[in-house]
Coordinates of C-alpha atoms in Angstrom, one line a residue:
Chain U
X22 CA -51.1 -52.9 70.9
X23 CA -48.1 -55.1 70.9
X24 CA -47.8 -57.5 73.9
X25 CA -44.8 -56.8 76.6
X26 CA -41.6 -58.0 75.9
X27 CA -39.7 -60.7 78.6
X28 CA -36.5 -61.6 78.1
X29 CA -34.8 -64.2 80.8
X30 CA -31.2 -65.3 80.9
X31 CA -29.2 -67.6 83.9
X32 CA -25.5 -67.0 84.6
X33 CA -23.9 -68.9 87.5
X34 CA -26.8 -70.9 88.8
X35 CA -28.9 -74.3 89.0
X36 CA -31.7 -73.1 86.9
X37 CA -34.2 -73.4 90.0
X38 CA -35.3 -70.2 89.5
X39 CA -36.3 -70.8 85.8
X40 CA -38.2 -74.0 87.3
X41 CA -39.4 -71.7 89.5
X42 CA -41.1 -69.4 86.5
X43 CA -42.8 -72.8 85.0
X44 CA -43.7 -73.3 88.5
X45 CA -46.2 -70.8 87.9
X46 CA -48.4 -73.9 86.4
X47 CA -51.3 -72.9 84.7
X48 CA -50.9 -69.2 85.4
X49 CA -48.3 -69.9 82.5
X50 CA -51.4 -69.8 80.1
X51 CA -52.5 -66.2 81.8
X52 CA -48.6 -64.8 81.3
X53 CA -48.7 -66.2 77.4
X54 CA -51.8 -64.0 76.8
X55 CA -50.1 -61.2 78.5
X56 CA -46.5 -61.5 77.5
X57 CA -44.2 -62.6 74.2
X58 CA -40.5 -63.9 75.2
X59 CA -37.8 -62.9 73.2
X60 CA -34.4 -64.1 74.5
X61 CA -34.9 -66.9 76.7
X62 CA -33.7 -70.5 77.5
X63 CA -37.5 -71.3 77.6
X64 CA -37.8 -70.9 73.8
X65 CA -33.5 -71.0 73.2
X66 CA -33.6 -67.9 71.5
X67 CA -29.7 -66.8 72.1
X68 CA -29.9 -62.8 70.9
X69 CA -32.4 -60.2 71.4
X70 CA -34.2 -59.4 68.3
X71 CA -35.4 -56.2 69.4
X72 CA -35.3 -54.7 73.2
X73 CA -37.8 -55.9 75.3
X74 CA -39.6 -54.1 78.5
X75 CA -38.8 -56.9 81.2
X76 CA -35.3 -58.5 81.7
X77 CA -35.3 -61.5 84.1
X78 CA -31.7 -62.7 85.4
X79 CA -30.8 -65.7 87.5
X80 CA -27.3 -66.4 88.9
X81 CA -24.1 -64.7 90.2
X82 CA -21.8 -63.0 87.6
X83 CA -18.4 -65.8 87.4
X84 CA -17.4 -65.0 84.3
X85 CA -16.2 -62.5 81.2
X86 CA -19.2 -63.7 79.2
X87 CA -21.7 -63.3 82.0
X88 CA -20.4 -59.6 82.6
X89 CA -20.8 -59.0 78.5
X90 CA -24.8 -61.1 78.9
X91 CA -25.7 -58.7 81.8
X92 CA -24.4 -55.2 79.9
X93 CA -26.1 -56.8 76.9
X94 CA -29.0 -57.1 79.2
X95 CA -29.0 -53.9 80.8
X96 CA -28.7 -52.1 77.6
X97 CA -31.8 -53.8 75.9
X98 CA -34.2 -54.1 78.8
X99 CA -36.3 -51.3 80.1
X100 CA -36.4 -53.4 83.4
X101 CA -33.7 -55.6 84.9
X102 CA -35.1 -57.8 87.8
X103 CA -32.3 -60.4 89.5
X104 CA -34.0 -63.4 90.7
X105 CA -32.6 -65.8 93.3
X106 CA -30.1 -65.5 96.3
X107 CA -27.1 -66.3 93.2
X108 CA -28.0 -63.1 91.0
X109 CA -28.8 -60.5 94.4
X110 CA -26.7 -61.9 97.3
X111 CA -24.6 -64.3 98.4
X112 CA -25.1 -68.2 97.7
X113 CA -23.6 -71.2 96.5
X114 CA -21.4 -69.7 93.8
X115 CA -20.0 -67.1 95.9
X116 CA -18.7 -69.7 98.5
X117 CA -15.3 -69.4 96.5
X118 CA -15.0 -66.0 97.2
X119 CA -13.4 -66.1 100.2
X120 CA -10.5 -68.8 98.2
X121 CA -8.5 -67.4 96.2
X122 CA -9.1 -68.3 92.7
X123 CA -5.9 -69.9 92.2
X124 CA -6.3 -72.1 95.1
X125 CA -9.9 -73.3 93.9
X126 CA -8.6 -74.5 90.0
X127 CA -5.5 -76.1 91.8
X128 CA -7.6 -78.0 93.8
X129 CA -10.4 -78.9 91.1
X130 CA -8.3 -79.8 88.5
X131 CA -4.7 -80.6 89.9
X132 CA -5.0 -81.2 93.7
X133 CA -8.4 -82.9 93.9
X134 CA -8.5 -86.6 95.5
X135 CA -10.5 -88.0 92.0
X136 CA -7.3 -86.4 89.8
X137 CA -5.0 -89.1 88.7
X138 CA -1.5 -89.3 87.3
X139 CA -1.9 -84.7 87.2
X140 CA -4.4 -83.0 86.0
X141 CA -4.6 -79.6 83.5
X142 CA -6.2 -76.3 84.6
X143 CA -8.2 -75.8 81.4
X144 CA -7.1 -72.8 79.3
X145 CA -8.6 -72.5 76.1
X146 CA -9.1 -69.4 74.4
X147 CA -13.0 -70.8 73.8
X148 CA -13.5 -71.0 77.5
X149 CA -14.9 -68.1 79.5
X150 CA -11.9 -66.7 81.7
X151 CA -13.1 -66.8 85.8
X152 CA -13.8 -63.1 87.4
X153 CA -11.7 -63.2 91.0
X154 CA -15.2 -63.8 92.2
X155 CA -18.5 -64.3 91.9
X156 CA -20.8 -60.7 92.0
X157 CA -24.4 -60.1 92.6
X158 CA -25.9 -58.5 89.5
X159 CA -26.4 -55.2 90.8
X160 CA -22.1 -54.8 91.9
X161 CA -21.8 -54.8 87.7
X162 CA -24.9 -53.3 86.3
X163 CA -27.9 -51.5 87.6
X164 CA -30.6 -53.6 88.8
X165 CA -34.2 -52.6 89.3
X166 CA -36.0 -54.7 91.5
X167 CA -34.4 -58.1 93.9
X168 CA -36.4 -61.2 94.3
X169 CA -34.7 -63.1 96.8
X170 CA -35.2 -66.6 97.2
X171 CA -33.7 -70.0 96.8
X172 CA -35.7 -69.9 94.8
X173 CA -38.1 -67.4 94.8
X174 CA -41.8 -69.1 94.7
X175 CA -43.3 -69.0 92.0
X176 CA -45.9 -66.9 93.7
X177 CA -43.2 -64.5 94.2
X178 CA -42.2 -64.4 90.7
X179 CA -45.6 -64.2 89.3
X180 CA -46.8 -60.8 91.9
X181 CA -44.5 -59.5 90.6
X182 CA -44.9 -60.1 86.6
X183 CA -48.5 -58.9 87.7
X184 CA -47.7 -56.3 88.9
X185 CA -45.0 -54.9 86.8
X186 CA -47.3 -55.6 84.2
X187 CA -50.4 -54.1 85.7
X188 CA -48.2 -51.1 86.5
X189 CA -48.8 -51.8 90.6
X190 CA -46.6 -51.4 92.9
X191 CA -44.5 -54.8 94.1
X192 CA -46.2 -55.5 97.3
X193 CA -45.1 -58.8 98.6
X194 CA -46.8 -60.9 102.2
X195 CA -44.6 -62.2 104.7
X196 CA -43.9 -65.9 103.8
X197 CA -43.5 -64.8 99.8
X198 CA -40.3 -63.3 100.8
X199 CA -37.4 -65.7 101.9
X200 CA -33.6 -65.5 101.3
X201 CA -33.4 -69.3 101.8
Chain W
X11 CA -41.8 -50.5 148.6
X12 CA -43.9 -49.7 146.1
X13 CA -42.9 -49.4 142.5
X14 CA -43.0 -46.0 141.1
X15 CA -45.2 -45.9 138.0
X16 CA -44.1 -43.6 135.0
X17 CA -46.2 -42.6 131.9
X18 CA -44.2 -41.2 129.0
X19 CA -44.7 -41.3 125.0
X20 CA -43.9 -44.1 122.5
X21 CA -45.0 -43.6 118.8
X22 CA -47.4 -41.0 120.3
X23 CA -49.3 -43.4 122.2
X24 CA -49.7 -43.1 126.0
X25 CA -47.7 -46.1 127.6
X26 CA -47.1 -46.8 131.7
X27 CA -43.8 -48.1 133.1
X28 CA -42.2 -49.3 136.1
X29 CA -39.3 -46.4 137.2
X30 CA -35.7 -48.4 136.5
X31 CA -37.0 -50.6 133.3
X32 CA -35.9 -49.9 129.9
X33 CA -37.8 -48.4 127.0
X34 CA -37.5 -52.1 125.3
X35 CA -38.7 -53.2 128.6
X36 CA -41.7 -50.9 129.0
X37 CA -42.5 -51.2 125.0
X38 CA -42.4 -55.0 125.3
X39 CA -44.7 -55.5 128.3
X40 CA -47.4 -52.5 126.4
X41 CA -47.1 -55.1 123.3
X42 CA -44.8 -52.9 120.8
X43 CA -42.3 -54.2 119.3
X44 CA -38.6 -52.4 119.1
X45 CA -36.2 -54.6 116.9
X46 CA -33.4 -55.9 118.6
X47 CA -30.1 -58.5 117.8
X48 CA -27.9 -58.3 120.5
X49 CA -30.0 -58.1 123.1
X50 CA -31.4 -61.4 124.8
X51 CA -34.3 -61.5 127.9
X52 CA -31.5 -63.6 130.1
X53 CA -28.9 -61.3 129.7
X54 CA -27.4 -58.1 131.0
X55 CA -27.6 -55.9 127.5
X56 CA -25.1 -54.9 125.5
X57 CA -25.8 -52.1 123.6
X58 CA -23.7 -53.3 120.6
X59 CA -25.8 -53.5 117.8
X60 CA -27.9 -50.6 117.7
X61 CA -30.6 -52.4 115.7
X62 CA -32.8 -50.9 118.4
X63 CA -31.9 -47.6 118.0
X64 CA -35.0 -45.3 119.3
X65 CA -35.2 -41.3 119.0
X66 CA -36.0 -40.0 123.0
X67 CA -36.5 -36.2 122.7
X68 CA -35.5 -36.2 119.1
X69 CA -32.3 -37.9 119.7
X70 CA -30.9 -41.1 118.9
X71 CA -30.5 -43.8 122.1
X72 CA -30.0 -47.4 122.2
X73 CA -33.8 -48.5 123.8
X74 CA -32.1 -51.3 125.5
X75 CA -30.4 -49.5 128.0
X76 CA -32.2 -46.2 128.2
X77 CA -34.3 -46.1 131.4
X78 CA -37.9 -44.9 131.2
X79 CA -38.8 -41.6 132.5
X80 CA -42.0 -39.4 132.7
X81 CA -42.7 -37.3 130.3
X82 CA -40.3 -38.5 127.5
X83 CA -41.4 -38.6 124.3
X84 CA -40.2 -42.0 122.0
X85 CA -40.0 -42.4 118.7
X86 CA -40.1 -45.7 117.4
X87 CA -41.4 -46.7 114.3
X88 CA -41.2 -44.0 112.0
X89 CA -39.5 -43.8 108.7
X90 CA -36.2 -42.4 109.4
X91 CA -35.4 -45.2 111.7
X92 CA -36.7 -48.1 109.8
X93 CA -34.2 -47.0 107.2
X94 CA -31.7 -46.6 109.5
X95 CA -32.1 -50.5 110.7
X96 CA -32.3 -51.6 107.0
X97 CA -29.1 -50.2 107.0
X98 CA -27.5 -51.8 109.6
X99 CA -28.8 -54.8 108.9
X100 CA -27.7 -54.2 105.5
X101 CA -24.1 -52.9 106.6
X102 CA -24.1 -56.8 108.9
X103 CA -25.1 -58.4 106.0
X104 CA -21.7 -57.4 103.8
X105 CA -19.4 -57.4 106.6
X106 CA -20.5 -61.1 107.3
X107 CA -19.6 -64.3 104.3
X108 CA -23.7 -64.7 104.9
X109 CA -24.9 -68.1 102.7
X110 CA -28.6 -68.1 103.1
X111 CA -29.9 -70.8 101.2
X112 CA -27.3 -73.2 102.8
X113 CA -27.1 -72.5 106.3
X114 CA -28.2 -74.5 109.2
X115 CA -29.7 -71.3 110.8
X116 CA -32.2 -70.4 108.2
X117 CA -35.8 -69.9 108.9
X118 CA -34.2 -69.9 112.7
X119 CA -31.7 -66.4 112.2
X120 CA -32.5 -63.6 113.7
X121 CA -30.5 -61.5 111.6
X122 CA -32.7 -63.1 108.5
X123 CA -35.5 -62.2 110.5
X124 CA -34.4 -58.8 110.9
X125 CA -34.0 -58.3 107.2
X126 CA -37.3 -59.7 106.6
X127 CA -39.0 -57.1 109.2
X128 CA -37.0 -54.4 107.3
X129 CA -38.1 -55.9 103.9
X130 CA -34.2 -55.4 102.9
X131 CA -34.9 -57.2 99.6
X132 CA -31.2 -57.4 99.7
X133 CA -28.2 -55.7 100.4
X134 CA -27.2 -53.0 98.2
X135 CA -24.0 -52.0 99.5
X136 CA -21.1 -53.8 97.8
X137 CA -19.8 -57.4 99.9
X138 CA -16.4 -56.9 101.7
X139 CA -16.1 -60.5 101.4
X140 CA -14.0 -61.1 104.4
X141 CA -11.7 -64.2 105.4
X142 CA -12.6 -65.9 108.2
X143 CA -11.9 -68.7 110.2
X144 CA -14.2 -71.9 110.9
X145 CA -13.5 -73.3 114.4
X146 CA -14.1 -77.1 114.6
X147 CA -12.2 -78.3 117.2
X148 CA -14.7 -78.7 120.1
X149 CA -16.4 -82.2 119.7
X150 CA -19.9 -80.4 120.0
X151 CA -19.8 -77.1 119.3
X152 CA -18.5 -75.0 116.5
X153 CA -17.7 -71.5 115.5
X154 CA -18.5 -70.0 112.1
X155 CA -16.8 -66.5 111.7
X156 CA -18.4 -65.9 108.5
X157 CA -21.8 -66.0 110.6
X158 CA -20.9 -63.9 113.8
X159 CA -22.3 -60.3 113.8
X160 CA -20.4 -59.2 117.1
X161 CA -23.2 -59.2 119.3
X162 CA -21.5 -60.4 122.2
X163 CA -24.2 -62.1 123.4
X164 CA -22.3 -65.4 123.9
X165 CA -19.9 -64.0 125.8
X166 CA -22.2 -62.5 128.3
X167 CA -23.8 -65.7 128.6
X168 CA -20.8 -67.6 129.1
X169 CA -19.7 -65.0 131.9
X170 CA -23.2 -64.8 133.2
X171 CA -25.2 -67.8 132.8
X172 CA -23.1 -70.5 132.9
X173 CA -20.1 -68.6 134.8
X174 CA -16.9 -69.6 132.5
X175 CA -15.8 -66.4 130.3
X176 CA -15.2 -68.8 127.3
X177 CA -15.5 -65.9 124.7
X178 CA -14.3 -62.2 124.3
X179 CA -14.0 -60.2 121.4
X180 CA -10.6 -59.6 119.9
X181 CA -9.1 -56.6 117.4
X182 CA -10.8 -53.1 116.6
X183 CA -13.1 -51.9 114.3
X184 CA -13.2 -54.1 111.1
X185 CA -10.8 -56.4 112.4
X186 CA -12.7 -57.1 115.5
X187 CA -13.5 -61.3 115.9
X188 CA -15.0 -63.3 118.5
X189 CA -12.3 -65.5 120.5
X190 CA -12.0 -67.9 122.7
X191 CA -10.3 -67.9 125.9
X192 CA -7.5 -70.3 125.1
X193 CA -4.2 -70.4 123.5
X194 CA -5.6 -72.1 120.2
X195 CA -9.1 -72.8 119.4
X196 CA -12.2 -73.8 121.3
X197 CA -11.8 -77.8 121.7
X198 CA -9.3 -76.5 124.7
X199 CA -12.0 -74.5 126.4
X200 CA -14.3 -75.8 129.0
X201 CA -17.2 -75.4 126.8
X202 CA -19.7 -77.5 127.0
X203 CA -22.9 -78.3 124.6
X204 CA -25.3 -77.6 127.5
X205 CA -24.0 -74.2 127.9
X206 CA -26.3 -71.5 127.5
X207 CA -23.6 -69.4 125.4
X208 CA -24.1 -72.9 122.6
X209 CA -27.7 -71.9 121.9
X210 CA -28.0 -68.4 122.1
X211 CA -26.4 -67.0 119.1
X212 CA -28.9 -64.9 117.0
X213 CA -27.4 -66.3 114.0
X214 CA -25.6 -69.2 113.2
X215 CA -22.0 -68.3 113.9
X216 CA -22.3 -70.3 117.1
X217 CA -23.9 -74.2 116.7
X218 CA -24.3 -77.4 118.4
X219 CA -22.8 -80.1 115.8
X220 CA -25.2 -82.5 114.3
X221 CA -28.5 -80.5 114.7
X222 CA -28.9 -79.1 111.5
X223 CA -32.0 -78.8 109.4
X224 CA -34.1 -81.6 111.3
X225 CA -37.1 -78.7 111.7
X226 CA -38.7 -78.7 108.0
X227 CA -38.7 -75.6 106.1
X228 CA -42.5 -74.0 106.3
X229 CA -42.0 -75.3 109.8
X230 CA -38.8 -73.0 111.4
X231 CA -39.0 -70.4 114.0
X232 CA -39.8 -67.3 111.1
X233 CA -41.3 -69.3 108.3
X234 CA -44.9 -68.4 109.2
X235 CA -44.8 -65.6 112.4
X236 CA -42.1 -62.4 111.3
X237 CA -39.8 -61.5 114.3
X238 CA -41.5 -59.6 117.0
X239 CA -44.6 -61.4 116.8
X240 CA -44.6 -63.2 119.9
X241 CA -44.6 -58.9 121.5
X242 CA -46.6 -57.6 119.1
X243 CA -49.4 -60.6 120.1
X244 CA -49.8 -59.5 123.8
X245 CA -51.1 -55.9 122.2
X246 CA -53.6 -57.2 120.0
X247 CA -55.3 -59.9 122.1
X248 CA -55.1 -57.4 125.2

């Protein structure tokens, strides 16, 4: 029988929750005899080549591209887990949400105290256009299961590969679950 | 005189009170736990957050300021109300601009600690996403809107542990927002950093400048222990 599928993707976010997954350290060995990766930054595969049973998405959705990722996502993965305080709650990304989005560009790029003689808000059509604000995953798509965390360990991350992958139910102690 | 002794019936479990205390009084003192946010041992309660929310002959009452009497029967911990505090903590979660990961209250939050309890993975509710104002004026103390879940309990304390009525709540309904009692901001209060009001806030809408994240995380107040353990302790060791 074929191994189970994982694909991973990060939107708005620092990657620590990715470092998080290879800070699973040798357990990585155990999850490579249990699991294949399809699309992933881990092995920069950019599309799915087929759909896969786990989706794993880090970061808040900021952009037009991120909402067409996470519908991309949602459509190929049987299970769509958000990892990290960006991708289920509020973080560091959403801090703009509460400034309007014209205020933020004006002050990045034509207001800011490192601009010198003006700046340009950039507007090429290669460029991702900026939602209004950053959103959790599940406020665009459905979302099966949260791991909060700042990151999550990697203890959290890897109960519940095991069981998801065991077909257990996601049981977590207290200190594995922190939204800091 | 004599205190009158009561027996009545919490999570179907026997329990002995002292006529005129609370049910949160009477469960804390027989080691059981009834989750609370506004509601602080030094002060009057408020009743405003209903976190603590307990079902006395099948209906709903705030455990903080219903009295104990014989024979009632108290439901505490039962599935219908630990979904009903998810929710509320929930419901302050996306009324609130609530940062985790970056603010000086985490590991030390009540509200964190709350969600925790009520293994709210997260909020599933859509954000509001509020504006609200930061208050910096004071040289010590500051106030973070984005943080305050209207608990009032810093303006009892101001009124009655330290005696100044610094804070009041202003607005209705969603627009309701702690204030400060002066024309501006809090810099023209007398508020001072020894105040009791600076350090009781359950979350981190009310700090002392300057005393952010010296306690190591692994080391904070619900790193290691979840909220209620200090209550729940007295049962189990007797």
């Amino acid at each position: 029988m074929a191994k189970p599928l994982i694909a991973t993707q990060h939107l708005t976010s620092c990657f620590g929750c990715h470092m998080s997954i290879l800070d699973i350290d040798d357990r990585i060995l155990k999850l490579a005899k249990m699991v294949d990766f399809d699309r992933s930054p881990i092995n920069d595969i950019k599309e799915f080549t087929w759909p896969v049973d786990i989706g794993i998405i880090e970061g808040g959705v900021s952009n037009d591209e991120h909402v067409e990722i996470l519908k991309d996502f949602r459509k190929n993965c049987k299970v769509l887990i958000g990892i990290g305080s960006c991708a289920v709650a509020n973080s560091v990304p959403s801090m703009r949400n509460t400034v309007p989005l014209k205020e933020c560009l004006e002050e990045a790029y034509l207001n800011g105290p490192t601009i010198v003689d003006g700046g340009i808000i950039p507007n090429d059509e290669d460029i991702p256009i900026l939602l209004d604000k950053v959103y959790p995953l599940h406020e665009v798509v459905k979302i099966d299961y949260f791991l909060p965390g700042c990151p999550p360990s990697a203890d959290t991350i890897w109960n519940a590969l095991v069981a998801l992958l065991t077909g257990k139910e996601l049981e977590f102690p207290y200190e594995l679950i922190k939204y800091d | 005189m004599s205190q009158e002794t009561v027996t009545f019936t919490l999570d179907g479990v026997k329990v002995k009170a002292t006529k005129g205390q609370t049910i949160m009084e009477a469960a804390d003192a027989a080691g059981i736990y009834i989750p609370r946010l506004c509601w602080h041992k030094d002060l009057p309660s408020g009743g405003n957050c209903r976190i603590c929310t307990v079902m006395v002959n099948g209906r709903p009452a705030g455990s903080c300021l219903f009295p104990v009497e014989d024979g009632i029967v108290v439901e505490n911990n039962t599935k219908q109300l630990k979904d009903h505090r998810c929710q509320v903590v929930e419901m302050h979660f996306i009324e609130g601009n609530h940062y985790c990961p970056s603010c000086e209250a985490s590991g030390e939050c009540e509200l964190q600690a709350l969600g925790y309890y009520t293994q709210m993975l997260t909020p599933t509710s859509p954000y509001l996403r509020p504006k609200y104002e930061v208050d910096a004026s004071h040289p010590d103390v500051y106030i973070d809107r984005d943080r305050c879940i209207l608990c009032g309990r810093c303006i009892r304390a101001s009124e009655f542990l330290d005696g100044k009525c610094v804070f009041s709540f202003e607005g209705r309904g969603i627009h309701k927002r702690i204030s400060v009692n002066a024309e501006h901001n809090l810099g023209e209060t007398n508020m001072e950093a020894s105040d009791r009001a600076a350090t009781i806030c359950p979350t981190g809408a009310l700090m002392i400048k300057r005393t952010g994240y010296r306690i190591p995380v692994g080391k904070r107040r619900f790193d290691i222990h979840p909220i209620g353990w200090d209550i729940e302790k007295k049962k189990k060791s007797g």
